[in-house]
mmCIF file of C-alpha atoms in Angstrom:
data_model
loop_
_atom_site.group_PDB
_atom_site.id
_atom_site.type_symbol
_atom_site.label_atom_id
_atom_site.label_comp_id
_atom_site.label_asym_id
_atom_site.label_seq_id
_atom_site.Cartn_x
_atom_site.Cartn_y
_atom_site.Cartn_z
ATOM 1 C CA UNK A 14 59.687 -3.174 8.098
ATOM 2 C CA UNK A 15 58.124 -6.336 6.695
ATOM 3 C CA UNK A 16 56.018 -6.889 3.567
ATOM 4 C CA UNK A 17 52.702 -6.640 5.388
ATOM 5 C CA UNK A 18 53.690 -3.307 6.972
ATOM 6 C CA UNK A 19 54.880 -1.913 3.641
ATOM 7 C CA UNK A 20 51.596 -2.859 1.933
ATOM 8 C CA UNK A 21 49.646 -1.323 4.804
ATOM 9 C CA UNK A 22 51.596 1.927 4.485
ATOM 10 C CA UNK A 23 51.107 2.103 0.706
ATOM 11 C CA UNK A 24 47.372 1.486 1.143
ATOM 12 C CA UNK A 25 47.252 4.269 3.746
ATOM 13 C CA UNK A 26 48.916 6.694 1.330
ATOM 14 C CA UNK A 27 46.524 5.705 -1.433
ATOM 15 C CA UNK A 28 43.478 6.176 0.814
ATOM 16 C CA UNK A 29 44.722 9.471 2.197
ATOM 17 C CA UNK A 30 45.098 8.178 5.736
ATOM 18 C CA UNK A 31 48.845 8.858 5.543
ATOM 19 C CA UNK A 32 50.620 11.692 3.781
ATOM 20 C CA UNK A 33 53.364 11.031 1.265
ATOM 21 C CA UNK A 34 55.746 13.045 3.448
ATOM 22 C CA UNK A 35 55.083 10.725 6.389
ATOM 23 C CA UNK A 36 55.659 7.707 4.162
ATOM 24 C CA UNK A 37 58.945 9.157 2.907
ATOM 25 C CA UNK A 38 60.018 9.719 6.526
ATOM 26 C CA UNK A 39 59.450 6.031 7.247
ATOM 27 C CA UNK A 40 61.152 4.851 4.062
ATOM 28 C CA UNK A 41 64.128 7.104 4.712
ATOM 29 C CA UNK A 42 65.236 4.664 7.408
ATOM 30 C CA UNK A 43 65.315 1.834 4.875
ATOM 31 C CA UNK A 44 67.237 -0.236 4.112
ATOM 32 C CA UNK A 45 69.185 0.341 7.355
ATOM 33 C CA UNK A 46 69.596 2.718 10.274
ATOM 34 C CA UNK A 47 73.103 3.798 11.252
ATOM 35 C CA UNK A 48 73.478 3.852 15.052
ATOM 36 C CA UNK A 49 77.173 4.646 14.852
ATOM 37 C CA UNK A 50 78.264 1.298 16.303
ATOM 38 C CA UNK A 51 75.833 -0.785 14.195
ATOM 39 C CA UNK A 52 73.885 -0.553 10.952
ATOM 40 C CA UNK A 53 70.510 -2.083 11.731
ATOM 41 C CA UNK A 54 69.064 -3.880 8.707
ATOM 42 C CA UNK A 55 65.380 -2.898 8.422
ATOM 43 C CA UNK A 56 65.152 -4.324 4.902
ATOM 44 C CA UNK A 57 65.892 -7.938 5.832
ATOM 45 C CA UNK A 58 62.294 -8.971 6.480
ATOM 46 C CA UNK A 59 61.353 -7.703 3.012
ATOM 47 C CA UNK A 60 64.236 -9.610 1.386
ATOM 48 C CA UNK A 61 64.195 -12.823 3.385
ATOM 49 C CA UNK A 62 60.913 -13.040 5.264
ATOM 50 C CA UNK A 63 62.839 -12.887 8.573
ATOM 51 C CA UNK A 64 63.904 -9.763 10.418
ATOM 52 C CA UNK A 65 67.454 -9.230 11.648
ATOM 53 C CA UNK A 66 68.311 -11.048 14.888
ATOM 54 C CA UNK A 67 70.521 -9.361 17.472
ATOM 55 C CA UNK A 68 73.520 -11.611 18.209
ATOM 56 C CA UNK A 69 74.559 -10.600 21.714
ATOM 57 C CA UNK A 70 78.129 -11.960 22.142
ATOM 58 C CA UNK A 71 80.691 -9.205 21.651
ATOM 59 C CA UNK A 72 78.171 -6.410 22.249
ATOM 60 C CA UNK A 73 77.788 -4.324 25.390
ATOM 61 C CA UNK A 74 74.466 -4.494 27.260
ATOM 62 C CA UNK A 75 73.747 -0.934 26.147
ATOM 63 C CA UNK A 76 74.365 -1.818 22.505
ATOM 64 C CA UNK A 77 72.046 -4.815 22.743
ATOM 65 C CA UNK A 78 69.317 -2.634 24.233
ATOM 66 C CA UNK A 79 69.723 0.084 21.583
ATOM 67 C CA UNK A 80 69.597 -2.314 18.626
ATOM 68 C CA UNK A 81 66.499 -4.036 20.000
ATOM 69 C CA UNK A 82 64.850 -0.628 20.498
ATOM 70 C CA UNK A 83 65.634 0.371 16.919
ATOM 71 C CA UNK A 84 64.103 -2.816 15.533
ATOM 72 C CA UNK A 85 60.993 -2.469 17.697
ATOM 73 C CA UNK A 86 60.519 1.169 16.672
ATOM 74 C CA UNK A 87 59.933 0.299 13.039
ATOM 75 C CA UNK A 88 56.506 -0.604 11.623
ATOM 76 C CA UNK A 89 55.755 -4.265 11.114
ATOM 77 C CA UNK A 90 54.946 -7.458 12.912
ATOM 78 C CA UNK A 91 58.264 -9.276 12.554
ATOM 79 C CA UNK A 92 59.571 -10.734 15.812
ATOM 80 C CA UNK A 93 62.607 -9.179 17.443
ATOM 81 C CA UNK A 94 65.096 -11.694 18.851
ATOM 82 C CA UNK A 95 68.126 -11.197 21.079
ATOM 83 C CA UNK A 96 70.239 -14.343 20.776
ATOM 84 C CA UNK A 97 72.936 -15.833 23.041
ATOM 85 C CA UNK A 98 72.524 -13.087 25.655
ATOM 86 C CA UNK A 99 74.103 -13.261 29.100
ATOM 87 C CA UNK A 100 72.264 -12.081 32.223
ATOM 88 C CA UNK A 101 73.535 -8.508 32.008
ATOM 89 C CA UNK A 102 72.721 -8.132 28.300
ATOM 90 C CA UNK A 103 69.250 -9.620 28.711
ATOM 91 C CA UNK A 104 68.496 -7.429 31.731
ATOM 92 C CA UNK A 105 69.548 -4.233 29.950
ATOM 93 C CA UNK A 106 67.552 -5.071 26.828
ATOM 94 C CA UNK A 107 64.430 -5.937 28.824
ATOM 95 C CA UNK A 108 64.719 -2.838 31.009
ATOM 96 C CA UNK A 109 64.916 -0.579 27.958
ATOM 97 C CA UNK A 110 62.325 -2.557 26.005
ATOM 98 C CA UNK A 111 59.614 -4.014 28.263
ATOM 99 C CA UNK A 112 57.451 -6.865 27.074
ATOM 100 C CA UNK A 113 60.107 -9.353 26.011
ATOM 101 C CA UNK A 114 60.077 -12.987 27.069
ATOM 102 C CA UNK A 115 63.328 -14.709 28.013
ATOM 103 C CA UNK A 116 64.111 -18.414 27.626
ATOM 104 C CA UNK A 117 67.658 -19.195 28.751
ATOM 105 C CA UNK A 118 69.901 -17.038 26.518
ATOM 106 C CA UNK A 119 67.184 -16.008 24.030
ATOM 107 C CA UNK A 120 64.854 -13.032 24.452
ATOM 108 C CA UNK A 121 61.878 -12.448 22.139
ATOM 109 C CA UNK A 122 59.711 -9.394 21.587
ATOM 110 C CA UNK A 123 56.641 -9.189 19.331
ATOM 111 C CA UNK A 124 56.309 -12.910 18.488
ATOM 112 C CA UNK A 125 54.522 -13.711 15.248
ATOM 113 C CA UNK A 126 50.943 -14.951 15.107
ATOM 114 C CA UNK A 127 50.533 -18.679 15.572
ATOM 115 C CA UNK A 128 50.962 -20.820 12.465
ATOM 116 C CA UNK A 129 49.307 -24.128 11.619
ATOM 117 C CA UNK A 130 52.373 -26.096 10.527
ATOM 118 C CA UNK A 131 53.549 -28.791 12.912
ATOM 119 C CA UNK A 132 57.259 -28.704 13.743
ATOM 120 C CA UNK A 133 58.815 -31.345 15.971
ATOM 121 C CA UNK A 134 62.075 -30.789 17.873
ATOM 122 C CA UNK A 135 63.773 -34.059 18.884
ATOM 123 C CA UNK A 136 66.698 -34.330 21.306
ATOM 124 C CA UNK A 137 68.945 -37.337 21.803
ATOM 125 C CA UNK A 138 69.748 -36.607 25.461
ATOM 126 C CA UNK A 139 69.000 -34.230 28.289
ATOM 127 C CA UNK A 140 72.397 -32.569 27.803
ATOM 128 C CA UNK A 141 71.244 -31.448 24.340
ATOM 129 C CA UNK A 142 68.315 -29.464 25.779
ATOM 130 C CA UNK A 143 69.946 -25.991 25.824
ATOM 131 C CA UNK A 144 70.504 -26.162 22.045
ATOM 132 C CA UNK A 145 66.983 -27.494 21.532
ATOM 133 C CA UNK A 146 65.607 -24.689 23.719
ATOM 134 C CA UNK A 147 67.291 -22.085 21.517
ATOM 135 C CA UNK A 148 65.752 -23.736 18.476
ATOM 136 C CA UNK A 149 62.273 -24.025 19.989
ATOM 137 C CA UNK A 150 62.321 -20.427 21.247
ATOM 138 C CA UNK A 151 63.297 -19.122 17.805
ATOM 139 C CA UNK A 152 60.590 -21.230 16.161
ATOM 140 C CA UNK A 153 58.015 -19.881 18.619
ATOM 141 C CA UNK A 154 59.098 -16.315 17.837
ATOM 142 C CA UNK A 155 58.181 -16.985 14.196
ATOM 143 C CA UNK A 156 54.749 -18.371 15.054
ATOM 144 C CA UNK A 157 55.410 -22.103 15.309
ATOM 145 C CA UNK A 158 54.426 -24.074 18.398
ATOM 146 C CA UNK A 159 57.068 -26.793 18.361
ATOM 147 C CA UNK A 160 56.341 -30.230 19.734
ATOM 148 C CA UNK A 161 59.217 -31.504 21.902
ATOM 149 C CA UNK A 162 60.340 -35.141 21.949
ATOM 150 C CA UNK A 163 63.174 -35.412 24.453
ATOM 151 C CA UNK A 164 65.804 -37.954 25.490
ATOM 152 C CA UNK A 165 65.253 -40.486 22.686
ATOM 153 C CA UNK A 166 68.844 -41.206 21.645
ATOM 154 C CA UNK A 167 69.849 -44.379 19.838
ATOM 155 C CA UNK A 168 71.336 -45.991 22.958
ATOM 156 C CA UNK A 169 67.688 -46.881 23.660
ATOM 157 C CA UNK A 170 66.233 -47.168 20.164
ATOM 158 C CA UNK A 171 62.793 -48.188 21.425
ATOM 159 C CA UNK A 172 62.303 -44.626 22.730
ATOM 160 C CA UNK A 173 62.304 -42.958 19.303
ATOM 161 C CA UNK A 174 60.264 -45.808 17.807
ATOM 162 C CA UNK A 175 57.575 -44.968 20.349
ATOM 163 C CA UNK A 176 57.293 -41.510 18.725
ATOM 164 C CA UNK A 177 56.890 -42.681 15.119
ATOM 165 C CA UNK A 178 53.310 -41.397 14.829
ATOM 166 C CA UNK A 179 54.318 -37.921 15.976
ATOM 167 C CA UNK A 180 57.143 -37.852 13.430
ATOM 168 C CA UNK A 181 54.871 -39.058 10.631
ATOM 169 C CA UNK A 182 52.490 -36.119 11.050
ATOM 170 C CA UNK A 183 55.206 -33.425 11.207
ATOM 171 C CA UNK A 184 55.680 -30.739 8.571
ATOM 172 C CA UNK A 185 59.346 -30.426 9.592
ATOM 173 C CA UNK A 186 61.598 -32.078 12.168
ATOM 174 C CA UNK A 187 64.682 -30.741 13.932
ATOM 175 C CA UNK A 188 67.006 -33.377 15.425
ATOM 176 C CA UNK A 189 69.461 -32.216 18.095
ATOM 177 C CA UNK A 190 72.138 -34.760 18.993
ATOM 178 C CA UNK A 191 75.705 -35.017 20.201
ATOM 179 C CA UNK A 192 77.963 -38.043 20.725
ATOM 180 C CA UNK A 193 78.064 -39.797 17.315
ATOM 181 C CA UNK A 194 74.961 -37.954 15.988
ATOM 182 C CA UNK A 195 73.246 -41.132 14.774
ATOM 183 C CA UNK A 196 69.764 -40.008 15.774
ATOM 184 C CA UNK A 197 69.490 -37.756 12.705
ATOM 185 C CA UNK A 198 69.859 -40.758 10.375
ATOM 186 C CA UNK A 199 67.288 -42.748 12.337
ATOM 187 C CA UNK A 200 64.720 -39.949 12.248
ATOM 188 C CA UNK A 201 65.507 -39.299 8.579
ATOM 189 C CA UNK A 202 64.456 -42.879 7.888
ATOM 190 C CA UNK A 203 61.164 -42.576 9.786
ATOM 191 C CA UNK A 204 59.534 -39.433 8.360
ATOM 192 C CA UNK A 205 58.942 -37.865 4.945
ATOM 193 C CA UNK A 206 59.120 -34.373 6.450
ATOM 194 C CA UNK A 207 62.208 -32.184 5.944
ATOM 195 C CA UNK A 208 64.774 -33.004 8.642
ATOM 196 C CA UNK A 209 67.213 -30.400 9.973
ATOM 197 C CA UNK A 210 70.038 -31.916 12.009
ATOM 198 C CA UNK A 211 71.911 -30.015 14.727
ATOM 199 C CA UNK A 212 75.149 -31.564 16.025
ATOM 200 C CA UNK A 213 75.952 -30.585 19.587
ATOM 201 C CA UNK A 214 79.233 -30.398 21.457
ATOM 202 C CA UNK A 215 77.964 -32.986 23.945
ATOM 203 C CA UNK A 216 80.072 -36.149 24.194
ATOM 204 C CA UNK A 217 83.238 -37.846 25.397
ATOM 205 C CA UNK A 218 86.770 -37.424 24.030
ATOM 206 C CA UNK A 219 86.417 -38.828 20.509
ATOM 207 C CA UNK A 220 83.290 -36.760 19.934
ATOM 208 C CA UNK A 221 85.727 -33.865 19.438
ATOM 209 C CA UNK A 222 83.349 -31.208 20.807
ATOM 210 C CA UNK A 223 80.705 -31.956 18.193
ATOM 211 C CA UNK A 224 82.898 -32.561 15.144
ATOM 212 C CA UNK A 225 82.146 -36.295 15.126
ATOM 213 C CA UNK A 226 78.384 -35.683 15.214
ATOM 214 C CA UNK A 227 78.716 -33.031 12.503
ATOM 215 C CA UNK A 228 80.589 -35.347 10.142
ATOM 216 C CA UNK A 229 78.233 -38.224 10.891
ATOM 217 C CA UNK A 230 75.194 -36.104 10.037
ATOM 218 C CA UNK A 231 76.828 -34.816 6.858
ATOM 219 C CA UNK A 232 77.587 -38.424 5.829
ATOM 220 C CA UNK A 233 74.109 -39.706 6.717
ATOM 221 C CA UNK A 234 72.611 -42.439 4.536
ATOM 222 C CA UNK A 235 69.167 -40.848 5.056
ATOM 223 C CA UNK A 236 68.786 -38.748 1.914
ATOM 224 C CA UNK A 237 68.124 -35.028 2.011
ATOM 225 C CA UNK A 238 68.947 -34.183 5.614
ATOM 226 C CA UNK A 239 69.913 -30.542 6.161
ATOM 227 C CA UNK A 240 72.785 -30.052 8.620
ATOM 228 C CA UNK A 241 73.633 -26.816 10.449
ATOM 229 C CA UNK A 242 76.672 -25.947 12.527
ATOM 230 C CA UNK A 243 77.591 -27.304 15.946
ATOM 231 C CA UNK A 244 75.227 -26.121 18.723
ATOM 232 C CA UNK A 245 73.375 -23.903 16.230
ATOM 233 C CA UNK A 246 69.782 -24.296 17.374
ATOM 234 C CA UNK A 247 69.032 -20.802 16.091
ATOM 235 C CA UNK A 248 70.214 -21.691 12.582
ATOM 236 C CA UNK A 249 68.110 -24.854 12.564
ATOM 237 C CA UNK A 250 64.995 -22.853 13.403
ATOM 238 C CA UNK A 251 65.748 -20.361 10.634
ATOM 239 C CA UNK A 252 66.169 -23.247 8.191
ATOM 240 C CA UNK A 253 62.665 -24.413 9.085
ATOM 241 C CA UNK A 254 61.287 -20.889 8.560
ATOM 242 C CA UNK A 255 62.800 -20.920 5.069
ATOM 243 C CA UNK A 256 61.507 -24.427 4.354
ATOM 244 C CA UNK A 257 57.976 -23.515 5.449
ATOM 245 C CA UNK A 258 57.452 -19.939 4.219
ATOM 246 C CA UNK A 259 54.293 -18.196 5.342
ATOM 247 C CA UNK A 260 51.627 -16.901 2.979
ATOM 248 C CA UNK A 261 52.973 -13.388 3.522
ATOM 249 C CA UNK A 262 56.461 -14.230 2.296
ATOM 250 C CA UNK A 263 55.563 -16.727 -0.440
ATOM 251 C CA UNK A 264 55.953 -15.227 -3.902
ATOM 252 C CA UNK A 265 53.566 -15.946 -6.758
#
């Protein structure tokens, strides 16, 4: 249940198109539905502007499918996302809930209408692409059509300088980088848009599975960069959704 769906239901009750008993039946499932093994949060879109995402690791394929079905059954236009799913989990969820689109480990149902804001997703190297894909897929689920700038790490600085115009016109930028994570500082010095940095676990020994990039991004001399956890492309996308709230979720 999102804000638009709640307003639509209240208008239907007021106009007589929906009975109060029917409305109560819908509201009875708020703020959550207890499936026995999970309490599905139907109130999250109203509170945060983003519906609950199904985090697949640790869940059985059947549990993934049931939670997705519960989210899809409720009124509203919020996207439904299954994150970090393996082949078996994705297959079960798609079989029980047709119409989803899978990109690597992310499956999306009911993507939001396209938005006008321009979000750019930048990757330092090809090895960072899986994290960037998770980010881009989550952004697309929320209505953004992210522009991808790939393989522009600081080992060849001229590559990112070639994309300065694209960065200058962005409403938000996500930088995905491993190794020493320096690309976030470079991009942060080239654009006035909010920059969300994602350290990845890509790199040789002293990169410490992403810890070096994480600390580098946190210590960046480019002011105001937002940093999420290692390999957390999903979290970076959600940060952008919060930074660029839609007209539906913006409060007066």
